[in-house]
Amino acid sequence: MLRSHDRIDKPETRVIAVLDLHKIPYRLLPHSREVFTVEEAAEQREVFMDEMVKAILLRDKKRRYVMTCVRGDMRVHTKAVRAVLAPEFQRLQFASAEEIKEITGSVKGAVAPVDLPSDVRIVFDEAIVLCENVNLSSGHPAMGLEMKESDLIALCKPIIAPIAEEVI
């Protein structure tokens, strides 16, 4: 069973605060150094890429945001995301580092789909629901976390749709 790891110094992040507030079990996974890519994080945590959740913030031309999540071994297919959100969202592009910090409270590369403003849409790729446990960022680049996929889905309440494509 996953539990909060009291022996590890927990970073004070919005992600961890929300998980603790809702009493959602998780396991902290410290890194030996700060990491900013899913590949580095998987290596530091010694987990497979398909257990990682890659959270990518997109925006449209009207500066409306959507948080997309795919497995670590996949990439977001922006046209598929746009199709899921059509006709509301058009011309999706990656948010800037400044926008990521403003919207998520985390730096680029340490983003999780937790505690987002209410107007940010959340879309998970359908492959995420096939995982029992998922690894994601704690909101701090030197610490990841593992939690049950079902708890992440219940917390984020995402749209679930086929939005990923294989990394070539």
Short mmCIF file of C-alpha atoms in Angstrom, two decimals:
data_model
loop_
_atom_site.label_atom_id
_atom_site.label_comp_id
_atom_site.label_asym_id
_atom_site.label_seq_id
_atom_site.Cartn_x
_atom_site.Cartn_y
_atom_site.Cartn_z
CA MET A 1 0.00 0.00 0.00
CA LEU A 2 1.21 3.47 -0.82
CA ARG A 3 1.82 5.80 2.09
CA SER A 4 3.23 9.24 2.57
CA HIS A 5 6.91 8.83 3.38
CA ASP A 6 7.48 10.68 6.67
CA ARG A 7 11.22 9.92 6.76
CA ILE A 8 11.84 11.94 3.60
CA ASP A 9 11.80 15.71 3.85
CA LYS A 10 8.68 16.64 1.92
CA PRO A 11 9.00 19.68 -0.30
CA GLU A 12 6.25 22.23 0.24
CA THR A 13 4.39 22.16 -3.06
CA ARG A 14 0.80 22.69 -4.09
CA VAL A 15 0.66 19.10 -5.32
CA ILE A 16 1.70 17.56 -2.01
CA ALA A 17 -0.51 19.95 -0.04
CA VAL A 18 -3.58 18.87 -2.04
CA LEU A 19 -2.78 15.16 -1.71
CA ASP A 20 -2.31 15.55 2.06
CA LEU A 21 -5.48 17.65 2.38
CA HIS A 22 -7.54 14.95 0.64
CA LYS A 23 -5.71 12.18 2.52
CA ILE A 24 -4.70 10.56 -0.76
CA PRO A 25 -1.95 7.97 -0.26
CA TYR A 26 1.29 8.46 -2.18
CA ARG A 27 4.93 7.56 -1.95
CA LEU A 28 7.64 10.19 -2.32
CA LEU A 29 10.46 9.35 -4.70
CA PRO A 30 13.49 11.57 -4.12
CA HIS A 31 16.00 12.25 -6.88
CA SER A 32 19.74 12.62 -6.35
CA ARG A 33 19.52 15.88 -8.34
CA GLU A 34 16.90 18.10 -9.93
CA VAL A 35 15.48 16.70 -13.17
CA PHE A 36 13.39 18.38 -15.84
CA THR A 37 12.52 15.63 -18.32
CA VAL A 38 10.44 12.49 -18.00
CA GLU A 39 13.42 10.41 -19.14
CA GLU A 40 15.64 11.78 -16.36
CA ALA A 41 12.88 11.33 -13.79
CA ALA A 42 12.25 7.70 -14.79
CA GLU A 43 15.97 6.99 -14.54
CA GLN A 44 16.25 8.63 -11.11
CA ARG A 45 13.19 6.76 -9.80
CA GLU A 46 14.21 3.49 -11.46
CA VAL A 47 10.80 3.02 -13.06
CA PHE A 48 9.65 2.25 -16.59
CA MET A 49 8.68 5.13 -18.88
CA ASP A 50 5.16 3.73 -19.30
CA GLU A 51 4.58 4.24 -15.54
CA MET A 52 5.39 7.94 -15.81
CA VAL A 53 2.74 10.61 -16.33
CA LYS A 54 3.93 13.42 -18.56
CA ALA A 55 1.91 16.59 -17.83
CA ILE A 56 1.99 19.16 -20.61
CA LEU A 57 0.24 22.51 -20.48
CA LEU A 58 -1.17 23.75 -23.78
CA ARG A 59 -2.91 26.99 -24.65
CA ASP A 60 -5.01 28.24 -27.52
CA LYS A 61 -4.87 31.55 -29.34
CA LYS A 62 -7.31 33.06 -26.81
CA ARG A 63 -4.94 32.09 -23.96
CA ARG A 64 -7.22 29.38 -22.61
CA TYR A 65 -5.32 26.49 -21.07
CA VAL A 66 -5.61 22.72 -21.12
CA MET A 67 -3.48 20.34 -19.07
CA THR A 68 -2.78 17.20 -21.03
CA CYS A 69 -1.37 14.00 -19.55
CA VAL A 70 0.11 11.07 -21.40
CA ARG A 71 2.32 8.15 -20.42
CA GLY A 72 6.02 8.93 -20.31
CA ASP A 73 6.73 6.81 -23.38
CA MET A 74 4.20 8.71 -25.51
CA ARG A 75 3.77 12.28 -26.70
CA VAL A 76 0.75 14.56 -26.82
CA HIS A 77 -0.97 14.73 -30.19
CA THR A 78 -2.24 18.32 -30.15
CA LYS A 79 -4.69 17.77 -33.02
CA ALA A 80 -6.31 14.94 -31.05
CA VAL A 81 -6.59 17.22 -28.00
CA ARG A 82 -8.13 19.95 -30.13
CA ALA A 83 -10.62 17.45 -31.56
CA VAL A 84 -11.68 16.42 -28.04
CA LEU A 85 -12.22 20.06 -27.04
CA ALA A 86 -13.65 21.33 -30.34
CA PRO A 87 -15.05 23.72 -31.17
CA GLU A 88 -14.09 25.57 -27.99
CA PHE A 89 -10.31 25.27 -28.40
CA GLN A 90 -8.43 25.99 -31.61
CA ARG A 91 -4.75 26.15 -32.58
CA LEU A 92 -3.22 24.63 -29.50
CA GLN A 93 0.42 25.28 -28.72
CA PHE A 94 2.77 24.58 -25.84
CA ALA A 95 2.58 27.06 -22.97
CA SER A 96 5.70 29.10 -22.22
CA ALA A 97 7.81 28.51 -19.11
CA GLU A 98 6.34 31.68 -17.62
CA GLU A 99 2.78 30.53 -18.29
CA ILE A 100 3.53 27.11 -16.81
CA LYS A 101 4.80 28.69 -13.59
CA GLU A 102 1.84 31.08 -13.41
CA ILE A 103 -0.84 28.42 -14.03
CA THR A 104 0.62 25.40 -12.21
CA GLY A 105 2.84 26.99 -9.56
CA SER A 106 5.67 24.71 -10.72
CA VAL A 107 8.63 25.15 -13.01
CA LYS A 108 8.65 23.62 -16.48
CA GLY A 109 9.61 19.97 -16.10
CA ALA A 110 8.10 19.60 -12.62
CA VAL A 111 4.43 19.91 -13.50
CA ALA A 112 1.54 17.76 -12.24
CA PRO A 113 -2.16 17.97 -13.16
CA VAL A 114 -3.13 18.82 -9.58
CA ASP A 115 -4.49 22.03 -8.02
CA LEU A 116 -5.03 23.87 -11.27
CA PRO A 117 -7.28 26.91 -11.72
CA SER A 118 -10.89 25.86 -12.32
CA ASP A 119 -10.92 27.16 -15.89
CA VAL A 120 -8.05 24.89 -16.96
CA ARG A 121 -9.42 21.86 -18.79
CA ILE A 122 -7.72 18.53 -18.02
CA VAL A 123 -7.43 15.75 -20.59
CA PHE A 124 -5.74 12.38 -19.91
CA ASP A 125 -4.82 9.90 -22.57
CA GLU A 126 -6.81 6.70 -22.29
CA ALA A 127 -3.64 4.62 -21.70
CA ILE A 128 -3.15 6.18 -18.26
CA VAL A 129 -6.21 4.38 -16.92
CA LEU A 130 -4.56 1.05 -17.72
CA CYS A 131 -1.85 1.66 -15.11
CA GLU A 132 -2.35 0.55 -11.52
CA ASN A 133 0.16 3.06 -10.13
CA VAL A 134 1.52 6.16 -11.81
CA ASN A 135 4.62 8.26 -11.26
CA LEU A 136 4.34 12.01 -11.56
CA SER A 137 6.01 15.16 -10.38
CA SER A 138 5.52 16.37 -6.85
CA GLY A 139 5.80 19.93 -8.13
CA HIS A 140 9.48 20.02 -7.17
CA PRO A 141 12.24 19.00 -9.63
CA ALA A 142 14.12 16.95 -7.01
CA MET A 143 11.15 14.83 -5.89
CA GLY A 144 8.64 12.65 -7.67
CA LEU A 145 5.76 10.68 -6.31
CA GLU A 146 3.86 7.50 -6.96
CA MET A 147 0.16 7.08 -6.42
CA LYS A 148 -2.72 4.93 -7.56
CA GLU A 149 -4.03 5.81 -11.00
CA SER A 150 -7.59 5.68 -9.68
CA ASP A 151 -6.79 8.30 -7.01
CA LEU A 152 -5.24 10.61 -9.62
CA ILE A 153 -8.31 10.24 -11.87
CA ALA A 154 -10.69 10.88 -8.95
CA LEU A 155 -8.73 13.97 -7.88
CA CYS A 156 -8.27 15.55 -11.33
CA LYS A 157 -11.60 14.52 -12.90
CA PRO A 158 -10.14 14.63 -16.43
CA ILE A 159 -11.68 14.02 -19.79
CA ILE A 160 -10.28 10.66 -20.88
CA ALA A 161 -9.63 10.31 -24.59
CA PRO A 162 -7.07 9.02 -27.10
CA ILE A 163 -4.67 12.01 -27.23
CA ALA A 164 -1.25 10.33 -27.37
CA GLU A 165 0.98 9.14 -30.14
CA GLU A 166 4.10 7.04 -30.04
CA VAL A 167 7.47 8.72 -29.73
CA ILE A 168 9.48 7.85 -32.79
#
